[in-house]
Amino acid sequence: MMDDKHLTAGLSLLAEELTDPAVDIDAAIRTARQQAHHRQAVTATAAGTVLVMAAIATFVATTDRGADTVGGPPSCASPSQRPDGTKSGTRPSSGKSEPFDTATIVDPPPGATITAQSPSAQPPSTDPCGPVDGQRPAEWKVDQRATNLTEQLAAANLIPPNLRISRDDSVNTRAIKGGPPPALEFGTLTPDGGSDRPLDYTAFAKLTDEQGAAFLRIEIDKGEHGPASVPFGPCQPGSPVCTTKDFADGTKAAWHTHIGDAMGWNQIMGAVRPDGTTIVVSISVWPDTQLPDPTRPEVPLTPDQLYAFATAFTY
Amino acid sequence: MVPLARLAYLLCGDRHLAEDLVQSCLVKLYRAWPRIESPDAVHGYARQVLLRCWLNECRRPWRRAESRTGIVPDQADDGADPALGVGPDVKESLRRALAEIPPRQRATVVLRYWSQLSVTETAAILRCSEGTVKSQTARGLAALRAAVTRQGGDAVLPKESIR
């Protein structure tokens, strides 16, 4: 019989598996200083840009050349009117194995003003027009393959007609420069600073009905992954949180979710086709875990409807 | 450092991700240092930042995340404590069960039962009401119990948030 004490002991045993964490204090300090410097530069640039735009708007208005063409763009829509966002959530290599050095602890600067600040009064961690914590600003690009994949998606007709389709304006797309891309149109995302990963193709959409909104993300790639059954671990037979499916054409797929109060607030279907095309479809009614409640009681697509994506694409 | 890393490890179940989370947490902690009220507040704020980093991480597409499957400890498992009635089987059941419950329920259970934080302290870290902490704890324990039972574990978890 396990009571509080046993649960605590069990968690302690798990926690104690982690010894000598490879954390680079110096790198963290350097990164923090770079971010602070970058934010100052971006703020100054943004302020200057606003002044320039205001001057342009005034000029156009006074010369009567169609002031309606210069208006307040939608927030976060124009890269020239919002900060690029900081490179937050950097992930330095965990390969450094130097032990934690107490000599590098950063103490508060002498004489620093200490202000009372409750957790609830702390400023939000995200700029509403910039990337959220852990996300780097990303460039959205559309090439011929992206166009082909968009056509394949349209031809497959996989979204039930009762769902209204619109751009995903949730936290999922906040890092994309220029704002959320058109719904169900594929493109590639290239993070600032480049990426050491091959680009995949992604499409976003918000699916809404009278019960609320769900957020869909489709990712297509080729040749990177093996059996698509491991987003949350191997699928145990009989588990209510995952299933697997083998298609007649050789496509192998798996579906995963979390068990919880309402089953399946976040669901993922991953598939690998015989030609190496990999398809990952994730749908969520709780894209922002900072929100207290999901945006809909459950996701609007069944596992079978998610599985239908598995054979809809060829890279 | 090690307690923070172990908290991250319990939350995400992956060593390398835990180290990354702690690294991100330290960056934010450094930048926020002038606003922190006192040394006592550092621990709470660090946990809060860590939780936020992890919950943001949970939103990332799975294929961009590092593998979190078949988690294998880096060292041999010699930590079982028979005196506490917690054997290696129970630990493994608990590991798999934790992976199945939603992130905020997992965070609540870990903060309450491993960090030994009060309802009030947990609510401050998760930036939610005390009622939400209690309900999330109860649901998390129920989900853990169901997961452990499905795995055939003989451990019975606490009924609900009785602390």
PDB file of C-alpha atoms in Angstrom, chain A residues 179-303:
ATOM      1  CA  GLY A 179       1.987  36.820 -38.320  1.00  0.00           C
ATOM      2  CA  PRO A 180       0.113  33.558 -38.757  1.00  0.00           C
ATOM      3  CA  PRO A 181       0.250  32.082 -42.254  1.00  0.00           C
ATOM      4  CA  PRO A 182      -2.920  31.262 -44.209  1.00  0.00           C
ATOM      5  CA  ALA A 183      -4.839  28.312 -42.860  1.00  0.00           C
ATOM      6  CA  LEU A 184      -3.962  24.892 -44.229  1.00  0.00           C
ATOM      7  CA  GLU A 185      -1.237  26.236 -46.488  1.00  0.00           C
ATOM      8  CA  PHE A 186       2.156  24.661 -46.219  1.00  0.00           C
ATOM      9  CA  GLY A 187       5.396  26.496 -45.815  1.00  0.00           C
ATOM     10  CA  THR A 188       8.743  26.131 -44.143  1.00  0.00           C
ATOM     11  CA  LEU A 189       9.912  27.757 -40.955  1.00  0.00           C
ATOM     12  CA  THR A 190      13.488  28.924 -40.732  1.00  0.00           C
ATOM     13  CA  PRO A 191      14.437  30.163 -37.261  1.00  0.00           C
ATOM     14  CA  ASP A 192      16.591  33.261 -36.895  1.00  0.00           C
ATOM     15  CA  GLY A 193      20.187  32.250 -37.016  1.00  0.00           C
ATOM     16  CA  GLY A 194      19.417  29.348 -39.258  1.00  0.00           C
ATOM     17  CA  SER A 195      18.867  25.805 -38.273  1.00  0.00           C
ATOM     18  CA  ASP A 196      20.964  22.706 -38.257  1.00  0.00           C
ATOM     19  CA  ARG A 197      17.858  20.650 -38.978  1.00  0.00           C
ATOM     20  CA  PRO A 198      16.563  20.024 -42.455  1.00  0.00           C
ATOM     21  CA  LEU A 199      13.481  22.041 -43.108  1.00  0.00           C
ATOM     22  CA  ASP A 200      10.138  20.363 -42.962  1.00  0.00           C
ATOM     23  CA  TYR A 201       6.843  21.637 -44.258  1.00  0.00           C
ATOM     24  CA  THR A 202       4.202  22.851 -41.859  1.00  0.00           C
ATOM     25  CA  ALA A 203       0.599  23.960 -42.112  1.00  0.00           C
ATOM     26  CA  PHE A 204      -1.505  25.516 -39.374  1.00  0.00           C
ATOM     27  CA  ALA A 205      -5.213  26.048 -38.899  1.00  0.00           C
ATOM     28  CA  LYS A 206      -7.777  26.968 -36.291  1.00  0.00           C
ATOM     29  CA  LEU A 207     -10.909  24.817 -36.442  1.00  0.00           C
ATOM     30  CA  THR A 208     -13.938  26.353 -34.792  1.00  0.00           C
ATOM     31  CA  ASP A 209     -17.501  25.341 -34.145  1.00  0.00           C
ATOM     32  CA  GLU A 210     -20.147  26.149 -31.551  1.00  0.00           C
ATOM     33  CA  GLN A 211     -18.202  24.271 -28.888  1.00  0.00           C
ATOM     34  CA  GLY A 212     -15.032  26.278 -29.321  1.00  0.00           C
ATOM     35  CA  ALA A 213     -11.713  26.271 -31.132  1.00  0.00           C
ATOM     36  CA  ALA A 214      -9.069  23.655 -31.768  1.00  0.00           C
ATOM     37  CA  PHE A 215      -5.611  24.190 -33.228  1.00  0.00           C
ATOM     38  CA  LEU A 216      -4.256  21.959 -35.943  1.00  0.00           C
ATOM     39  CA  ARG A 217      -0.665  21.576 -37.063  1.00  0.00           C
ATOM     40  CA  ILE A 218       0.508  19.329 -39.900  1.00  0.00           C
ATOM     41  CA  GLU A 219       4.177  18.624 -40.517  1.00  0.00           C
ATOM     42  CA  ILE A 220       5.548  16.798 -43.516  1.00  0.00           C
ATOM     43  CA  ASP A 221       9.104  15.613 -43.916  1.00  0.00           C
ATOM     44  CA  LYS A 222      11.046  12.760 -45.410  1.00  0.00           C
ATOM     45  CA  GLY A 223      13.551  10.253 -44.235  1.00  0.00           C
ATOM     46  CA  GLU A 224      14.232  11.584 -40.745  1.00  0.00           C
ATOM     47  CA  HIS A 225      12.343   9.253 -38.527  1.00  0.00           C
ATOM     48  CA  GLY A 226      11.684   5.633 -38.048  1.00  0.00           C
ATOM     49  CA  PRO A 227       8.379   4.217 -36.930  1.00  0.00           C
ATOM     50  CA  ALA A 228       6.199   7.100 -35.855  1.00  0.00           C
ATOM     51  CA  SER A 229       5.212   5.560 -32.565  1.00  0.00           C
ATOM     52  CA  VAL A 230       7.288   7.315 -30.020  1.00  0.00           C
ATOM     53  CA  PRO A 231       6.124  10.830 -29.249  1.00  0.00           C
ATOM     54  CA  PHE A 232       5.353   9.778 -25.697  1.00  0.00           C
ATOM     55  CA  GLY A 233       6.862   6.359 -25.519  1.00  0.00           C
ATOM     56  CA  PRO A 234       6.174   2.963 -27.019  1.00  0.00           C
ATOM     57  CA  CYS A 235       2.483   2.148 -27.283  1.00  0.00           C
ATOM     58  CA  GLN A 236       1.509  -0.505 -24.777  1.00  0.00           C
ATOM     59  CA  PRO A 237      -1.220  -2.870 -25.987  1.00  0.00           C
ATOM     60  CA  GLY A 238      -4.571  -1.876 -24.606  1.00  0.00           C
ATOM     61  CA  SER A 239      -3.428   1.557 -23.551  1.00  0.00           C
ATOM     62  CA  PRO A 240      -6.126   4.252 -23.743  1.00  0.00           C
ATOM     63  CA  VAL A 241      -3.531   6.906 -24.541  1.00  0.00           C
ATOM     64  CA  CYS A 242      -2.163   5.443 -27.747  1.00  0.00           C
ATOM     65  CA  THR A 243      -2.937   3.188 -30.669  1.00  0.00           C
ATOM     66  CA  THR A 244      -1.078   2.027 -33.742  1.00  0.00           C
ATOM     67  CA  LYS A 245      -2.264   1.343 -37.257  1.00  0.00           C
ATOM     68  CA  ASP A 246      -0.744  -0.338 -40.256  1.00  0.00           C
ATOM     69  CA  PHE A 247      -2.160   0.630 -43.633  1.00  0.00           C
ATOM     70  CA  ALA A 248      -2.474  -1.615 -46.654  1.00  0.00           C
ATOM     71  CA  ASP A 249       0.056   0.461 -48.589  1.00  0.00           C
ATOM     72  CA  GLY A 250       2.704  -0.106 -45.928  1.00  0.00           C
ATOM     73  CA  THR A 251       2.207   3.159 -44.069  1.00  0.00           C
ATOM     74  CA  LYS A 252       2.723   2.779 -40.327  1.00  0.00           C
ATOM     75  CA  ALA A 253       1.085   5.193 -37.947  1.00  0.00           C
ATOM     76  CA  ALA A 254       0.490   5.814 -34.276  1.00  0.00           C
ATOM     77  CA  TRP A 255      -1.866   8.027 -32.336  1.00  0.00           C
ATOM     78  CA  HIS A 256      -1.120   9.405 -28.887  1.00  0.00           C
ATOM     79  CA  THR A 257      -2.830  11.570 -26.325  1.00  0.00           C
ATOM     80  CA  HIS A 258      -2.753  12.344 -22.626  1.00  0.00           C
ATOM     81  CA  ILE A 259      -5.222  10.852 -20.248  1.00  0.00           C
ATOM     82  CA  GLY A 260      -6.843  13.480 -18.080  1.00  0.00           C
ATOM     83  CA  ASP A 261     -10.032  15.050 -16.932  1.00  0.00           C
ATOM     84  CA  ALA A 262     -11.302  15.303 -20.454  1.00  0.00           C
ATOM     85  CA  MET A 263      -9.609  12.694 -22.565  1.00  0.00           C
ATOM     86  CA  GLY A 264      -7.361  13.965 -25.237  1.00  0.00           C
ATOM     87  CA  TRP A 265      -6.872  17.694 -24.948  1.00  0.00           C
ATOM     88  CA  ASN A 266      -3.745  17.276 -27.029  1.00  0.00           C
ATOM     89  CA  GLN A 267      -3.539  14.531 -29.615  1.00  0.00           C
ATOM     90  CA  ILE A 268      -0.847  13.583 -32.089  1.00  0.00           C
ATOM     91  CA  MET A 269      -0.859  11.216 -35.036  1.00  0.00           C
ATOM     92  CA  GLY A 270       2.456  10.315 -36.588  1.00  0.00           C
ATOM     93  CA  ALA A 271       2.960   8.239 -39.711  1.00  0.00           C
ATOM     94  CA  VAL A 272       5.753   6.997 -41.908  1.00  0.00           C
ATOM     95  CA  ARG A 273       5.023   6.029 -45.505  1.00  0.00           C
ATOM     96  CA  PRO A 274       6.961   3.427 -47.507  1.00  0.00           C
ATOM     97  CA  ASP A 275       8.720   6.150 -49.507  1.00  0.00           C
ATOM     98  CA  GLY A 276       9.974   7.750 -46.285  1.00  0.00           C
ATOM     99  CA  THR A 277       7.442  10.570 -46.137  1.00  0.00           C
ATOM    100  CA  THR A 278       6.684  11.350 -42.502  1.00  0.00           C
ATOM    101  CA  ILE A 279       3.459  12.996 -41.479  1.00  0.00           C
ATOM    102  CA  VAL A 280       2.768  14.393 -38.033  1.00  0.00           C
ATOM    103  CA  VAL A 281      -0.604  15.891 -37.227  1.00  0.00           C
ATOM    104  CA  SER A 282      -1.156  17.468 -33.848  1.00  0.00           C
ATOM    105  CA  ILE A 283      -4.420  18.909 -32.665  1.00  0.00           C
ATOM    106  CA  SER A 284      -4.910  20.698 -29.407  1.00  0.00           C
ATOM    107  CA  VAL A 285      -7.628  22.423 -27.466  1.00  0.00           C
ATOM    108  CA  TRP A 286      -5.108  23.655 -24.940  1.00  0.00           C
ATOM    109  CA  PRO A 287      -2.310  25.212 -26.979  1.00  0.00           C
ATOM    110  CA  ASP A 288      -1.316  27.611 -24.253  1.00  0.00           C
ATOM    111  CA  THR A 289      -0.875  25.824 -20.970  1.00  0.00           C
ATOM    112  CA  GLN A 290      -0.775  29.176 -19.213  1.00  0.00           C
ATOM    113  CA  LEU A 291      -4.508  29.425 -19.809  1.00  0.00           C
ATOM    114  CA  PRO A 292      -6.595  27.923 -17.030  1.00  0.00           C
ATOM    115  CA  ASP A 293      -8.946  26.010 -19.309  1.00  0.00           C
ATOM    116  CA  PRO A 294      -8.925  24.411 -22.731  1.00  0.00           C
ATOM    117  CA  THR A 295     -10.533  26.249 -25.640  1.00  0.00           C
ATOM    118  CA  ARG A 296     -12.962  23.425 -26.313  1.00  0.00           C
ATOM    119  CA  PRO A 297     -14.180  20.455 -24.250  1.00  0.00           C
ATOM    120  CA  GLU A 298     -12.429  18.027 -26.590  1.00  0.00           C
ATOM    121  CA  VAL A 299     -10.673  17.970 -29.923  1.00  0.00           C
ATOM    122  CA  PRO A 300     -13.097  17.957 -32.883  1.00  0.00           C
ATOM    123  CA  LEU A 301     -11.354  15.214 -34.842  1.00  0.00           C
ATOM    124  CA  THR A 302     -11.575  11.553 -33.953  1.00  0.00           C
ATOM    125  CA  PRO A 303      -8.525   9.291 -33.994  1.00  0.00           C
TER     126      PRO A 303
END
